[in-house]
Short mmCIF file of N, CA and C in Angstrom, two decimals:
data_model
loop_
_atom_site.label_atom_id
_atom_site.label_comp_id
_atom_site.label_asym_id
_atom_site.label_seq_id
_atom_site.Cartn_x
_atom_site.Cartn_y
_atom_site.Cartn_z
N UNK B 1 121.27 159.31 121.93
CA UNK B 1 121.54 158.36 120.69
C UNK B 1 119.73 158.33 120.15
N UNK B 2 118.69 158.28 121.49
CA UNK B 2 117.52 158.39 120.65
C UNK B 2 117.14 159.70 119.91
N UNK B 3 117.47 160.45 120.33
CA UNK B 3 117.19 162.00 119.69
C UNK B 3 117.66 161.79 118.30
N UNK B 4 118.84 161.37 118.05
CA UNK B 4 119.28 161.23 116.61
C UNK B 4 118.40 159.98 115.99
N UNK B 5 117.96 159.13 116.68
CA UNK B 5 117.24 158.13 115.57
C UNK B 5 115.55 158.72 115.60
N UNK B 6 115.40 159.49 116.41
CA UNK B 6 114.06 160.16 116.33
C UNK B 6 114.26 161.21 114.88
N UNK B 7 115.41 162.10 115.05
CA UNK B 7 115.42 163.11 113.81
C UNK B 7 115.69 162.51 112.55
N UNK B 8 116.21 161.11 112.79
CA UNK B 8 116.23 160.65 111.31
C UNK B 8 114.92 159.84 110.78
N UNK B 9 114.00 159.47 111.94
CA UNK B 9 112.68 159.07 111.20
C UNK B 9 111.63 160.21 111.10
N UNK B 10 111.98 161.31 111.58
CA UNK B 10 111.45 162.73 111.14
C UNK B 10 111.73 163.19 109.66
N UNK B 11 112.98 162.92 109.45
CA UNK B 11 113.55 163.15 108.28
C UNK B 11 112.96 162.38 107.31
N UNK B 12 113.01 161.15 107.47
CA UNK B 12 112.37 160.19 106.36
C UNK B 12 111.01 160.48 106.17
N UNK B 13 110.14 160.79 107.26
CA UNK B 13 108.54 160.88 107.23
C UNK B 13 108.59 162.36 106.40
N UNK B 14 109.32 163.33 106.56
CA UNK B 14 109.35 164.51 105.60
C UNK B 14 109.61 164.31 104.26
N UNK B 15 110.42 163.56 103.97
CA UNK B 15 110.92 162.91 102.46
C UNK B 15 109.66 162.29 101.97
N UNK B 16 109.17 161.36 102.68
CA UNK B 16 108.02 160.61 102.06
C UNK B 16 107.04 161.66 101.95
N UNK B 17 106.65 162.36 102.56
CA UNK B 17 105.58 163.41 102.62
C UNK B 17 105.68 164.52 101.30
N UNK B 18 106.83 164.87 101.11
CA UNK B 18 107.19 165.57 99.86
C UNK B 18 107.13 164.85 98.65
N UNK B 19 107.66 163.57 98.60
CA UNK B 19 107.66 162.91 97.47
C UNK B 19 105.97 162.44 97.19
N UNK B 20 105.13 162.43 98.04
CA UNK B 20 103.66 161.95 97.83
C UNK B 20 103.04 163.25 96.91
N UNK B 21 103.20 164.46 97.26
CA UNK B 21 102.27 165.36 96.68
C UNK B 21 103.18 165.86 95.74
N UNK B 22 102.43 166.40 94.65
CA UNK B 22 103.04 166.97 93.19
C UNK B 22 103.32 168.52 93.58
N UNK B 23 104.39 168.93 94.09
CA UNK B 23 104.81 170.26 94.20
C UNK B 23 106.23 170.39 93.73
N UNK B 24 106.79 171.72 93.55
CA UNK B 24 108.02 171.90 92.98
C UNK B 24 109.11 171.69 93.96
N UNK B 25 108.75 171.45 95.01
CA UNK B 25 109.70 170.91 96.24
C UNK B 25 109.86 169.21 95.82
N UNK B 26 109.11 168.44 95.15
CA UNK B 26 109.09 166.97 94.80
C UNK B 26 110.06 167.05 93.74
N UNK B 27 110.07 167.92 92.96
CA UNK B 27 111.03 168.05 91.59
C UNK B 27 112.63 168.07 91.99
N UNK B 28 112.84 169.02 93.06
CA UNK B 28 114.20 169.55 93.50
C UNK B 28 114.46 168.15 94.45
N UNK B 29 113.42 167.36 95.31
CA UNK B 29 113.97 166.35 95.84
C UNK B 29 114.40 164.96 95.13
N UNK B 30 113.52 164.98 94.15
CA UNK B 30 113.98 164.07 93.00
C UNK B 30 115.48 164.04 92.15
N UNK B 31 115.56 165.53 91.99
CA UNK B 31 117.09 165.71 91.63
C UNK B 31 118.18 165.31 92.61
N UNK B 32 117.79 165.80 93.90
CA UNK B 32 118.72 165.61 94.99
C UNK B 32 118.99 164.03 95.23
N UNK B 33 117.84 163.27 95.14
CA UNK B 33 118.14 161.76 95.00
C UNK B 33 118.95 161.19 93.88
N UNK B 34 118.62 161.69 92.72
CA UNK B 34 119.34 161.21 91.76
C UNK B 34 121.04 161.81 91.88
N UNK B 35 121.21 162.77 92.12
CA UNK B 35 122.61 163.21 92.54
C UNK B 35 123.06 162.40 93.89
N UNK B 36 122.59 161.88 94.84
CA UNK B 36 122.97 161.04 95.75
C UNK B 36 123.43 159.66 94.95
N UNK B 37 122.91 159.18 94.18
CA UNK B 37 123.13 157.89 93.59
C UNK B 37 124.54 157.85 92.62
N UNK B 38 125.03 159.09 92.23
CA UNK B 38 125.89 159.34 91.53
C UNK B 38 127.32 159.83 92.46
N UNK B 39 128.48 159.46 91.73
CA UNK B 39 129.41 160.14 92.60
C UNK B 39 129.99 159.57 93.65
N UNK B 40 130.48 160.42 94.55
CA UNK B 40 130.78 159.94 95.99
C UNK B 40 129.83 159.74 97.02
N UNK B 41 128.73 160.20 96.60
CA UNK B 41 127.77 160.20 97.76
C UNK B 41 127.24 158.78 98.01
N UNK B 42 127.27 157.86 97.24
CA UNK B 42 126.99 156.42 97.76
C UNK B 42 127.98 155.75 98.58
N UNK B 43 129.11 156.15 98.73
CA UNK B 43 130.02 155.99 99.55
C UNK B 43 129.58 156.50 101.27
N UNK B 44 129.20 157.70 101.24
CA UNK B 44 128.79 158.34 102.10
C UNK B 44 127.37 157.61 102.88
N UNK B 45 126.48 157.17 101.82
CA UNK B 45 125.36 156.26 102.18
C UNK B 45 125.92 155.03 103.00
N UNK B 46 126.66 154.51 102.16
CA UNK B 46 127.22 153.02 102.84
C UNK B 46 127.75 153.30 104.25
N UNK B 47 128.52 154.38 104.50
CA UNK B 47 129.17 154.41 105.70
C UNK B 47 128.23 154.81 106.71
N UNK B 48 127.10 155.66 106.31
CA UNK B 48 126.01 155.95 107.50
C UNK B 48 125.32 154.45 107.57
N UNK B 49 125.11 153.95 106.59
CA UNK B 49 124.34 152.53 106.80
C UNK B 49 125.25 151.61 107.68
N UNK B 50 126.57 151.58 107.38
CA UNK B 50 127.30 150.61 108.38
C UNK B 50 127.30 151.36 109.78
N UNK B 51 127.61 152.38 109.74
CA UNK B 51 127.41 152.83 111.20
C UNK B 51 126.12 152.34 112.05
N UNK B 52 125.01 152.79 111.19
CA UNK B 52 123.85 152.14 111.68
C UNK B 52 123.79 150.52 111.95
N UNK B 53 124.40 149.87 111.31
CA UNK B 53 124.71 148.54 111.67
C UNK B 53 125.33 147.98 112.95
N UNK B 54 126.22 148.73 112.88
CA UNK B 54 127.61 148.70 114.07
C UNK B 54 126.40 149.03 115.59
N UNK B 55 125.73 150.15 115.40
CA UNK B 55 125.13 150.53 116.50
C UNK B 55 123.80 149.56 116.75
N UNK B 56 123.06 148.82 115.54
CA UNK B 56 122.30 148.04 115.89
C UNK B 56 122.78 146.70 116.39
N UNK B 57 123.92 146.19 116.03
CA UNK B 57 124.54 145.16 116.65
C UNK B 57 124.75 145.37 118.13
N UNK B 58 125.25 146.50 118.54
CA UNK B 58 125.80 146.85 119.73
C UNK B 58 124.32 146.95 120.86
N UNK B 59 123.67 147.54 120.28
CA UNK B 59 122.17 147.53 121.05
C UNK B 59 121.64 145.92 121.22
N UNK B 60 121.55 145.16 120.29
CA UNK B 60 121.58 143.71 120.49
C UNK B 60 122.28 143.12 121.49
N UNK B 61 123.41 143.42 121.42
CA UNK B 61 124.62 142.70 122.53
C UNK B 61 124.05 143.18 123.70
N UNK B 62 123.93 144.20 123.93
CA UNK B 62 123.76 144.90 125.24
C UNK B 62 122.39 144.24 125.95
N UNK B 63 121.27 144.17 124.90
CA UNK B 63 120.10 143.49 125.22
C UNK B 63 120.23 142.27 125.94
N UNK B 64 121.19 141.66 125.02
CA UNK B 64 121.16 139.85 125.27
C UNK B 64 122.03 139.94 126.66
N UNK B 65 123.04 140.71 126.68
CA UNK B 65 123.68 140.67 128.05
C UNK B 65 122.84 141.26 129.18
N UNK B 66 122.14 142.07 129.31
CA UNK B 66 121.02 142.22 130.20
C UNK B 66 120.03 141.15 130.70
N UNK B 67 119.57 140.60 129.27
CA UNK B 67 118.77 139.07 129.55
C UNK B 67 119.57 138.05 130.13
N UNK B 68 120.74 137.98 129.93
CA UNK B 68 121.55 136.70 130.57
C UNK B 68 121.87 137.18 131.84
N UNK B 69 122.04 138.23 132.12
CA UNK B 69 122.49 138.60 133.56
C UNK B 69 121.24 138.48 134.56
N UNK B 70 119.98 138.86 133.84
CA UNK B 70 119.00 138.59 134.83
C UNK B 70 118.47 137.00 135.00
N UNK B 71 118.78 136.33 133.68
CA UNK B 71 118.35 134.93 133.86
C UNK B 71 119.33 134.11 134.64
N UNK B 72 121.02 134.63 134.92
CA UNK B 72 121.81 133.77 135.74
C UNK B 72 121.35 134.02 137.09
N UNK B 73 120.91 135.18 137.36
CA UNK B 73 120.69 135.58 139.15
C UNK B 73 119.25 135.23 139.35
N UNK B 74 118.44 135.01 138.57
CA UNK B 74 116.95 134.62 138.65
C UNK B 74 116.14 135.94 139.45
N UNK B 75 116.64 136.96 139.54
CA UNK B 75 115.86 138.15 140.38
C UNK B 75 116.24 139.15 139.13
N UNK B 76 114.91 139.64 139.00
CA UNK B 76 114.76 140.83 138.04
C UNK B 76 115.26 142.24 138.66
N UNK B 77 116.49 142.81 138.07
CA UNK B 77 116.66 144.15 138.70
C UNK B 77 115.78 145.29 138.01
N UNK B 78 115.25 146.12 138.58
CA UNK B 78 114.59 147.26 138.12
C UNK B 78 115.51 148.22 137.23
N UNK B 79 116.91 148.29 137.69
CA UNK B 79 117.58 149.00 136.85
C UNK B 79 117.92 148.49 135.45
N UNK B 80 118.21 147.30 135.54
CA UNK B 80 118.30 146.39 134.04
C UNK B 80 116.91 146.47 133.21
N UNK B 81 115.96 146.38 133.80
CA UNK B 81 114.56 146.51 132.99
C UNK B 81 114.55 147.61 132.41
N UNK B 82 114.78 148.98 133.09
CA UNK B 82 114.88 150.13 132.52
C UNK B 82 115.68 150.24 131.21
N UNK B 83 117.13 150.05 131.52
CA UNK B 83 117.93 149.64 130.40
C UNK B 83 117.59 148.95 129.34
N UNK B 84 116.91 147.63 129.53
CA UNK B 84 116.44 146.80 128.50
C UNK B 84 115.44 147.34 127.66
N UNK B 85 114.52 148.00 128.40
CA UNK B 85 113.39 148.88 127.61
C UNK B 85 114.15 150.05 126.79
N UNK B 86 115.09 150.79 127.31
CA UNK B 86 115.55 151.75 126.53
C UNK B 86 116.24 151.39 125.13
N UNK B 87 116.93 150.00 125.32
CA UNK B 87 117.85 149.46 124.64
C UNK B 87 116.99 148.88 123.48
N UNK B 88 115.98 148.21 123.60
CA UNK B 88 114.62 147.96 122.85
C UNK B 88 113.93 149.01 122.15
N UNK B 89 113.87 149.97 122.71
CA UNK B 89 113.22 151.25 121.93
C UNK B 89 114.19 151.57 120.64
N UNK B 90 115.59 151.82 121.25
CA UNK B 90 116.58 151.99 120.27
C UNK B 90 116.61 151.17 119.11
N UNK B 91 116.74 149.91 119.45
CA UNK B 91 116.65 148.85 118.51
C UNK B 91 115.23 148.82 117.47
N UNK B 92 114.16 149.15 117.97
CA UNK B 92 113.15 149.42 117.39
C UNK B 92 113.21 150.58 116.30
N UNK B 93 113.81 151.75 116.71
CA UNK B 93 113.76 152.72 115.75
C UNK B 93 114.92 152.16 114.72
N UNK B 94 115.96 151.48 114.89
CA UNK B 94 116.82 151.24 113.90
C UNK B 94 116.15 150.28 112.93
N UNK B 95 115.15 149.20 113.45
CA UNK B 95 114.72 148.35 112.46
C UNK B 95 114.15 147.22 112.91
N UNK B 96 114.65 146.70 114.03
CA UNK B 96 114.10 145.10 114.66
C UNK B 96 112.89 145.53 115.17
N UNK B 97 111.89 144.32 115.02
CA UNK B 97 110.54 144.39 115.51
C UNK B 97 110.60 143.90 116.66
N UNK B 98 111.09 142.63 116.93
CA UNK B 98 111.13 141.78 118.26
C UNK B 98 112.06 140.99 118.35
N UNK B 99 112.49 140.67 119.76
CA UNK B 99 113.38 139.94 120.03
C UNK B 99 113.25 138.36 120.58
#
């Protein structure tokens, strides 16, 4: 899961860098983005956005469950701490800043 999110972030960075500098690749990227806004492609973009929203909500649910479990017992489990840290990293890559 984290590898997919890292690939998404790297792809966004490459797109931003391509659009920043005036090169022939920039014109190609702009044409591609224009095509993305037309036809059936917005449906694909919406479905990817919906999938990311579901993953985000699932990650938040798992983090809240781990937090509730540790507060109920009063003892911090090291395994839960590692799982919570990993889920928070995933959530931060998706877009949440803090919980």
